């Protein structure tokens, strides 16, 4: 069965610390990969996406993610977090063809950044 | 331009009742997807509609149904409500059925509580 695993459910960091959130997927076929973020009281929004090409993708607000096909991973990174990065982060996968907009999401990582 | 609009924002129902949720996509978007978000299961795909036709379906019982109108607005219906249906129901829209480099735009959701 298709699945997405996010290893860290809750992460607490101090401002300026580096962030890496793990995401692994199990999917039969070529995939597109996404990271979404949900800030407190706001709707879900796209942070970054990988469709093809350079496996290192850059998103909004200084976030980046690296697609490692051999490890079925798409980890999210940020060199220096800010208090405003406090949010819930979701990794998502979909088939690159024929899957429409059917995304399989991980269960999310709640990030809290302390001042 | 206006974002994805979901109504109502909150709903309280009792077991056995049915409920209809509404989603108005961003103007020009023809694809509407529905997701159920719960603390334990995260986000799970319900179904996707494009040009008034269901194009993808998740693993939910037949009590969950939907439709899309000619103006791309979509409704989701849940019949014979169960306590476990309590969740945040999210709607997302896009121009097409998951074309390359396309992204989903999510609404704020309808919070359904079943008592």
PDB file of C-alpha atoms in Angstrom:
ATOM      1  CA  UNK A   1       0.000   0.000   0.000  1.00  0.00           C
ATOM      2  CA  UNK A   2       1.104   3.532  -0.679  1.00  0.00           C
ATOM      3  CA  UNK A   3       2.253   5.381   2.420  1.00  0.00           C
ATOM      4  CA  UNK A   4       4.188   8.383   3.659  1.00  0.00           C
ATOM      5  CA  UNK A   5       6.076   8.387   6.952  1.00  0.00           C
ATOM      6  CA  UNK A   6       7.137  11.410   8.898  1.00  0.00           C
ATOM      7  CA  UNK A   7       9.451  10.336  11.652  1.00  0.00           C
ATOM      8  CA  UNK A   8       9.171  13.309  13.957  1.00  0.00           C
ATOM      9  CA  UNK A   9       5.732  14.090  15.335  1.00  0.00           C
ATOM     10  CA  UNK A  10       6.768  16.951  17.586  1.00  0.00           C
ATOM     11  CA  UNK A  11       9.914  19.042  17.294  1.00  0.00           C
ATOM     12  CA  UNK A  12      10.933  21.904  19.571  1.00  0.00           C
ATOM     13  CA  UNK A  13      13.793  24.159  18.520  1.00  0.00           C
ATOM     14  CA  UNK A  14      15.278  27.445  19.613  1.00  0.00           C
ATOM     15  CA  UNK A  15      15.444  30.321  17.173  1.00  0.00           C
ATOM     16  CA  UNK A  16      18.447  30.127  14.829  1.00  0.00           C
ATOM     17  CA  UNK A  17      18.714  26.363  15.210  1.00  0.00           C
ATOM     18  CA  UNK A  18      18.845  24.234  12.083  1.00  0.00           C
ATOM     19  CA  UNK A  19      15.884  22.130  11.084  1.00  0.00           C
ATOM     20  CA  UNK A  20      15.581  18.824   9.304  1.00  0.00           C
ATOM     21  CA  UNK A  21      12.273  16.966   9.096  1.00  0.00           C
ATOM     22  CA  UNK A  22      12.304  13.464   7.741  1.00  0.00           C
ATOM     23  CA  UNK A  23       9.919  12.077   5.146  1.00  0.00           C
ATOM     24  CA  UNK A  24       9.975   8.632   3.570  1.00  0.00           C
ATOM     25  CA  UNK A  25       7.484   7.220   1.142  1.00  0.00           C
ATOM     26  CA  UNK A  26       6.431   3.880  -0.179  1.00  0.00           C
ATOM     27  CA  UNK A  27       4.960   4.195  -3.637  1.00  0.00           C
ATOM     28  CA  UNK A  28       4.899   2.085  -6.749  1.00  0.00           C
ATOM     29  CA  UNK A  29       5.750   4.353  -9.638  1.00  0.00           C
ATOM     30  CA  UNK A  30       7.188   7.734 -10.452  1.00  0.00           C
ATOM     31  CA  UNK A  31       6.109  10.320  -7.939  1.00  0.00           C
ATOM     32  CA  UNK A  32       5.794  14.015  -7.311  1.00  0.00           C
ATOM     33  CA  UNK A  33       6.672  15.180  -3.801  1.00  0.00           C
ATOM     34  CA  UNK A  34       5.439  18.072  -1.729  1.00  0.00           C
ATOM     35  CA  UNK A  35       5.823  19.757   1.605  1.00  0.00           C
ATOM     36  CA  UNK A  36       2.846  21.697   2.908  1.00  0.00           C
ATOM     37  CA  UNK A  37       2.696  23.923   5.968  1.00  0.00           C
ATOM     38  CA  UNK A  38      -0.223  24.867   8.171  1.00  0.00           C
ATOM     39  CA  UNK A  39       0.418  27.923  10.355  1.00  0.00           C
ATOM     40  CA  UNK A  40      -1.804  28.320  13.434  1.00  0.00           C
ATOM     41  CA  UNK A  41      -5.262  29.426  12.358  1.00  0.00           C
ATOM     42  CA  UNK A  42      -4.393  29.404   8.675  1.00  0.00           C
ATOM     43  CA  UNK A  43      -5.118  27.125   5.763  1.00  0.00           C
ATOM     44  CA  UNK A  44      -2.737  24.583   4.354  1.00  0.00           C
ATOM     45  CA  UNK A  45      -0.274  26.066   1.890  1.00  0.00           C
ATOM     46  CA  UNK A  46       2.469  24.741  -0.354  1.00  0.00           C
ATOM     47  CA  UNK A  47       6.021  25.142   0.897  1.00  0.00           C
ATOM     48  CA  UNK A  48       7.839  23.470  -1.967  1.00  0.00           C
ATOM     49  CA  UNK A  49       7.483  20.711  -4.537  1.00  0.00           C
ATOM     50  CA  UNK A  50       9.553  18.321  -6.587  1.00  0.00           C
ATOM     51  CA  UNK A  51       8.437  17.128  -9.996  1.00  0.00           C
ATOM     52  CA  UNK A  52      11.666  16.371 -11.851  1.00  0.00           C
ATOM     53  CA  UNK A  53      15.188  17.638 -12.471  1.00  0.00           C
ATOM     54  CA  UNK A  54      17.459  18.950  -9.729  1.00  0.00           C
ATOM     55  CA  UNK A  55      16.694  16.861  -6.630  1.00  0.00           C
ATOM     56  CA  UNK A  56      17.450  19.820  -4.370  1.00  0.00           C
ATOM     57  CA  UNK A  57      14.444  22.116  -4.439  1.00  0.00           C
ATOM     58  CA  UNK A  58      14.038  25.470  -2.806  1.00  0.00           C
ATOM     59  CA  UNK A  59      10.770  26.784  -1.490  1.00  0.00           C
ATOM     60  CA  UNK A  60       9.393  29.799   0.260  1.00  0.00           C
ATOM     61  CA  UNK A  61      10.778  31.317   3.456  1.00  0.00           C
ATOM     62  CA  UNK A  62      14.226  29.750   3.108  1.00  0.00           C
ATOM     63  CA  UNK A  63      13.092  26.126   3.155  1.00  0.00           C
ATOM     64  CA  UNK A  64      14.632  23.483   0.925  1.00  0.00           C
ATOM     65  CA  UNK A  65      14.207  19.759   0.442  1.00  0.00           C
ATOM     66  CA  UNK A  66      16.270  17.033  -1.135  1.00  0.00           C
ATOM     67  CA  UNK A  67      14.812  14.127  -3.062  1.00  0.00           C
ATOM     68  CA  UNK A  68      16.906  10.983  -2.672  1.00  0.00           C
ATOM     69  CA  UNK A  69      15.347   8.397  -4.939  1.00  0.00           C
ATOM     70  CA  UNK A  70      17.422   5.485  -3.655  1.00  0.00           C
ATOM     71  CA  UNK A  71      16.251   6.148  -0.118  1.00  0.00           C
ATOM     72  CA  UNK A  72      12.656   7.057  -1.021  1.00  0.00           C
ATOM     73  CA  UNK A  73      13.149  10.197   1.018  1.00  0.00           C
ATOM     74  CA  UNK A  74      12.279  13.865   0.728  1.00  0.00           C
ATOM     75  CA  UNK A  75      13.600  15.596   3.823  1.00  0.00           C
ATOM     76  CA  UNK A  76      12.839  19.215   4.586  1.00  0.00           C
ATOM     77  CA  UNK A  77      15.585  21.530   5.806  1.00  0.00           C
ATOM     78  CA  UNK A  78      16.106  25.084   6.942  1.00  0.00           C
ATOM     79  CA  UNK A  79      19.485  26.379   8.162  1.00  0.00           C
ATOM     80  CA  UNK A  80      18.106  28.783  10.746  1.00  0.00           C
ATOM     81  CA  UNK A  81      14.528  28.694  12.003  1.00  0.00           C
ATOM     82  CA  UNK A  82      12.514  31.643  13.197  1.00  0.00           C
ATOM     83  CA  UNK A  83       9.725  31.898  15.746  1.00  0.00           C
ATOM     84  CA  UNK A  84       7.330  32.477  12.838  1.00  0.00           C
ATOM     85  CA  UNK A  85       8.129  28.985  11.502  1.00  0.00           C
ATOM     86  CA  UNK A  86       6.040  27.493  14.307  1.00  0.00           C
ATOM     87  CA  UNK A  87       3.510  25.409  12.389  1.00  0.00           C
ATOM     88  CA  UNK A  88       2.557  21.904  11.363  1.00  0.00           C
ATOM     89  CA  UNK A  89       4.437  20.478   8.379  1.00  0.00           C
ATOM     90  CA  UNK A  90       3.105  17.786   6.083  1.00  0.00           C
ATOM     91  CA  UNK A  91       4.954  15.733   3.518  1.00  0.00           C
ATOM     92  CA  UNK A  92       2.818  14.497   0.596  1.00  0.00           C
ATOM     93  CA  UNK A  93       3.233  12.284  -2.436  1.00  0.00           C
ATOM     94  CA  UNK A  94       1.245  11.650  -5.585  1.00  0.00           C
ATOM     95  CA  UNK A  95       1.730   9.613  -8.725  1.00  0.00           C
ATOM     96  CA  UNK A  96       3.271  11.766 -11.425  1.00  0.00           C
ATOM     97  CA  UNK A  97       0.848  10.484 -14.060  1.00  0.00           C
ATOM     98  CA  UNK A  98      -2.703   9.305 -13.721  1.00  0.00           C
ATOM     99  CA  UNK A  99      -3.051  10.202 -10.084  1.00  0.00           C
ATOM    100  CA  UNK A 100      -4.720  13.535 -10.596  1.00  0.00           C
ATOM    101  CA  UNK A 101      -4.525  15.579  -7.438  1.00  0.00           C
ATOM    102  CA  UNK A 102      -4.785  12.570  -5.155  1.00  0.00           C
ATOM    103  CA  UNK A 103      -2.158  13.248  -2.523  1.00  0.00           C
ATOM    104  CA  UNK A 104      -1.087  10.832   0.180  1.00  0.00           C
ATOM    105  CA  UNK A 105      -0.025  12.801   3.227  1.00  0.00           C
ATOM    106  CA  UNK A 106       2.156  11.941   6.157  1.00  0.00           C
ATOM    107  CA  UNK A 107       0.685  12.429   9.618  1.00  0.00           C
ATOM    108  CA  UNK A 108       2.479  15.730  10.077  1.00  0.00           C
ATOM    109  CA  UNK A 109       5.206  17.208  12.257  1.00  0.00           C
ATOM    110  CA  UNK A 110       4.320  19.873  14.761  1.00  0.00           C
ATOM    111  CA  UNK A 111       7.221  22.335  14.972  1.00  0.00           C
ATOM    112  CA  UNK A 112       7.489  24.764  17.838  1.00  0.00           C
ATOM    113  CA  UNK A 113      10.212  27.397  17.726  1.00  0.00           C
ATOM    114  CA  UNK A 114      11.034  29.041  21.016  1.00  0.00           C
ATOM    115  CA  UNK A 115      12.520  32.513  21.414  1.00  0.00           C
TER     116      UNK A 115
ATOM    117  CA  UNK B   1      -8.460  36.944  -6.429  1.00  0.00           C
ATOM    118  CA  UNK B   2     -10.590  35.131  -3.869  1.00  0.00           C
ATOM    119  CA  UNK B   3      -9.292  31.882  -2.464  1.00  0.00           C
ATOM    120  CA  UNK B   4     -11.057  28.590  -1.956  1.00  0.00           C
ATOM    121  CA  UNK B   5     -14.219  29.170   0.062  1.00  0.00           C
ATOM    122  CA  UNK B   6     -15.769  26.508   2.239  1.00  0.00           C
ATOM    123  CA  UNK B   7     -19.104  26.779   4.009  1.00  0.00           C
ATOM    124  CA  UNK B   8     -20.136  26.415   6.696  1.00  0.00           C
ATOM    125  CA  UNK B   9     -17.078  26.927   8.854  1.00  0.00           C
ATOM    126  CA  UNK B  10     -18.459  24.846  11.733  1.00  0.00           C
ATOM    127  CA  UNK B  11     -21.152  22.199  11.957  1.00  0.00           C
ATOM    128  CA  UNK B  12     -22.543  20.197  14.838  1.00  0.00           C
ATOM    129  CA  UNK B  13     -24.632  17.151  14.024  1.00  0.00           C
ATOM    130  CA  UNK B  14     -25.841  14.065  15.839  1.00  0.00           C
ATOM    131  CA  UNK B  15     -25.263  10.445  14.937  1.00  0.00           C
ATOM    132  CA  UNK B  16     -27.462   9.193  12.134  1.00  0.00           C
ATOM    133  CA  UNK B  17     -27.988  12.588  10.553  1.00  0.00           C
ATOM    134  CA  UNK B  18     -26.622  13.602   7.196  1.00  0.00           C
ATOM    135  CA  UNK B  19     -24.621  16.675   6.284  1.00  0.00           C
ATOM    136  CA  UNK B  20     -23.714  18.618   3.155  1.00  0.00           C
ATOM    137  CA  UNK B  21     -20.568  20.700   2.888  1.00  0.00           C
ATOM    138  CA  UNK B  22     -19.901  23.232   0.163  1.00  0.00           C
ATOM    139  CA  UNK B  23     -16.747  24.330  -1.618  1.00  0.00           C
ATOM    140  CA  UNK B  24     -16.279  27.156  -4.097  1.00  0.00           C
ATOM    141  CA  UNK B  25     -12.943  26.867  -5.919  1.00  0.00           C
ATOM    142  CA  UNK B  26     -10.753  29.700  -7.093  1.00  0.00           C
ATOM    143  CA  UNK B  27     -12.199  31.288 -10.219  1.00  0.00           C
ATOM    144  CA  UNK B  28     -11.088  29.345 -13.293  1.00  0.00           C
ATOM    145  CA  UNK B  29     -10.135  26.209 -11.373  1.00  0.00           C
ATOM    146  CA  UNK B  30     -11.897  23.098 -12.622  1.00  0.00           C
ATOM    147  CA  UNK B  31     -10.574  20.482 -10.238  1.00  0.00           C
ATOM    148  CA  UNK B  32     -11.888  20.163  -6.696  1.00  0.00           C
ATOM    149  CA  UNK B  33     -10.504  17.638  -4.215  1.00  0.00           C
ATOM    150  CA  UNK B  34     -11.757  16.798  -0.739  1.00  0.00           C
ATOM    151  CA  UNK B  35      -9.691  15.664   2.226  1.00  0.00           C
ATOM    152  CA  UNK B  36     -10.543  14.607   5.768  1.00  0.00           C
ATOM    153  CA  UNK B  37      -8.157  15.797   8.482  1.00  0.00           C
ATOM    154  CA  UNK B  38      -8.133  14.214  11.941  1.00  0.00           C
ATOM    155  CA  UNK B  39      -5.505  14.342  14.690  1.00  0.00           C
ATOM    156  CA  UNK B  40      -4.890  10.606  14.531  1.00  0.00           C
ATOM    157  CA  UNK B  41      -5.027   9.921  10.799  1.00  0.00           C
ATOM    158  CA  UNK B  42      -3.781  13.213   9.387  1.00  0.00           C
ATOM    159  CA  UNK B  43      -5.076  14.163   5.946  1.00  0.00           C
ATOM    160  CA  UNK B  44      -6.813  11.494   3.927  1.00  0.00           C
ATOM    161  CA  UNK B  45      -8.016  11.863   0.358  1.00  0.00           C
ATOM    162  CA  UNK B  46     -11.749  11.489  -0.168  1.00  0.00           C
ATOM    163  CA  UNK B  47     -12.328  12.208  -3.856  1.00  0.00           C
ATOM    164  CA  UNK B  48     -11.592  14.549  -6.724  1.00  0.00           C
ATOM    165  CA  UNK B  49     -13.929  16.071  -9.276  1.00  0.00           C
ATOM    166  CA  UNK B  50     -13.052  17.601 -12.605  1.00  0.00           C
ATOM    167  CA  UNK B  51     -15.566  18.907 -15.116  1.00  0.00           C
ATOM    168  CA  UNK B  52     -18.447  17.502 -13.057  1.00  0.00           C
ATOM    169  CA  UNK B  53     -17.023  13.960 -13.088  1.00  0.00           C
ATOM    170  CA  UNK B  54     -15.426  12.065 -10.224  1.00  0.00           C
ATOM    171  CA  UNK B  55     -11.878  11.312 -11.361  1.00  0.00           C
ATOM    172  CA  UNK B  56     -10.265   9.815  -8.271  1.00  0.00           C
ATOM    173  CA  UNK B  57     -11.607   8.230  -5.118  1.00  0.00           C
ATOM    174  CA  UNK B  58     -10.072   7.393  -1.758  1.00  0.00           C
ATOM    175  CA  UNK B  59     -10.833   4.544   0.612  1.00  0.00           C
ATOM    176  CA  UNK B  60     -13.927   5.839   2.319  1.00  0.00           C
ATOM    177  CA  UNK B  61     -17.301   4.101   2.667  1.00  0.00           C
ATOM    178  CA  UNK B  62     -20.174   4.863   0.352  1.00  0.00           C
ATOM    179  CA  UNK B  63     -21.702   7.140   2.993  1.00  0.00           C
ATOM    180  CA  UNK B  64     -19.285   9.764   1.691  1.00  0.00           C
ATOM    181  CA  UNK B  65     -20.313  11.168  -1.648  1.00  0.00           C
ATOM    182  CA  UNK B  66     -19.812  14.299  -3.650  1.00  0.00           C
ATOM    183  CA  UNK B  67     -20.701  16.143  -6.782  1.00  0.00           C
ATOM    184  CA  UNK B  68     -19.527  19.048  -8.849  1.00  0.00           C
ATOM    185  CA  UNK B  69     -21.637  21.588 -10.638  1.00  0.00           C
ATOM    186  CA  UNK B  70     -21.099  23.238 -14.004  1.00  0.00           C
ATOM    187  CA  UNK B  71     -19.597  26.309 -12.309  1.00  0.00           C
ATOM    188  CA  UNK B  72     -17.024  23.991 -10.636  1.00  0.00           C
ATOM    189  CA  UNK B  73     -18.502  24.438  -7.173  1.00  0.00           C
ATOM    190  CA  UNK B  74     -18.563  21.183  -5.290  1.00  0.00           C
ATOM    191  CA  UNK B  75     -20.562  19.655  -2.480  1.00  0.00           C
ATOM    192  CA  UNK B  76     -19.701  16.766  -0.244  1.00  0.00           C
ATOM    193  CA  UNK B  77     -22.364  14.731   1.527  1.00  0.00           C
ATOM    194  CA  UNK B  78     -22.013  12.371   4.448  1.00  0.00           C
ATOM    195  CA  UNK B  79     -25.029  10.253   5.302  1.00  0.00           C
ATOM    196  CA  UNK B  80     -25.776   8.346   8.490  1.00  0.00           C
ATOM    197  CA  UNK B  81     -23.143  10.209  10.462  1.00  0.00           C
ATOM    198  CA  UNK B  82     -20.939   8.333  12.916  1.00  0.00           C
ATOM    199  CA  UNK B  83     -18.903   9.696  15.801  1.00  0.00           C
ATOM    200  CA  UNK B  84     -15.740   8.897  13.866  1.00  0.00           C
ATOM    201  CA  UNK B  85     -16.748  11.288  11.106  1.00  0.00           C
ATOM    202  CA  UNK B  86     -15.866  14.207  13.357  1.00  0.00           C
ATOM    203  CA  UNK B  87     -13.055  15.935  11.509  1.00  0.00           C
ATOM    204  CA  UNK B  88     -11.919  18.964   9.579  1.00  0.00           C
ATOM    205  CA  UNK B  89     -12.966  18.571   5.964  1.00  0.00           C
ATOM    206  CA  UNK B  90     -10.715  20.386   3.540  1.00  0.00           C
ATOM    207  CA  UNK B  91     -11.376  21.306  -0.025  1.00  0.00           C
ATOM    208  CA  UNK B  92      -8.624  22.063  -2.529  1.00  0.00           C
ATOM    209  CA  UNK B  93      -8.770  23.381  -6.067  1.00  0.00           C
ATOM    210  CA  UNK B  94      -6.492  23.558  -9.081  1.00  0.00           C
ATOM    211  CA  UNK B  95      -6.727  24.320 -12.786  1.00  0.00           C
ATOM    212  CA  UNK B  96      -6.226  20.782 -14.003  1.00  0.00           C
ATOM    213  CA  UNK B  97      -5.903  17.172 -12.854  1.00  0.00           C
ATOM    214  CA  UNK B  98      -2.411  17.427 -11.464  1.00  0.00           C
ATOM    215  CA  UNK B  99      -0.445  18.785 -14.383  1.00  0.00           C
ATOM    216  CA  UNK B 100       3.286  19.308 -14.076  1.00  0.00           C
ATOM    217  CA  UNK B 101       4.158  22.165 -11.753  1.00  0.00           C
ATOM    218  CA  UNK B 102       0.584  22.714 -10.754  1.00  0.00           C
ATOM    219  CA  UNK B 103      -0.237  23.203  -7.098  1.00  0.00           C
ATOM    220  CA  UNK B 104      -3.310  22.785  -4.946  1.00  0.00           C
ATOM    221  CA  UNK B 105      -4.930  25.679  -3.134  1.00  0.00           C
ATOM    222  CA  UNK B 106      -6.664  24.684   0.086  1.00  0.00           C
ATOM    223  CA  UNK B 107      -9.614  26.239   1.835  1.00  0.00           C
ATOM    224  CA  UNK B 108      -9.858  26.799   5.575  1.00  0.00           C
ATOM    225  CA  UNK B 109     -12.090  23.778   5.995  1.00  0.00           C
ATOM    226  CA  UNK B 110     -15.377  22.864   7.628  1.00  0.00           C
ATOM    227  CA  UNK B 111     -15.052  21.570  11.181  1.00  0.00           C
ATOM    228  CA  UNK B 112     -17.673  18.853  11.650  1.00  0.00           C
ATOM    229  CA  UNK B 113     -18.506  17.597  15.128  1.00  0.00           C
ATOM    230  CA  UNK B 114     -20.743  14.562  15.468  1.00  0.00           C
ATOM    231  CA  UNK B 115     -22.340  14.094  18.892  1.00  0.00           C
TER     232      UNK B 115
END
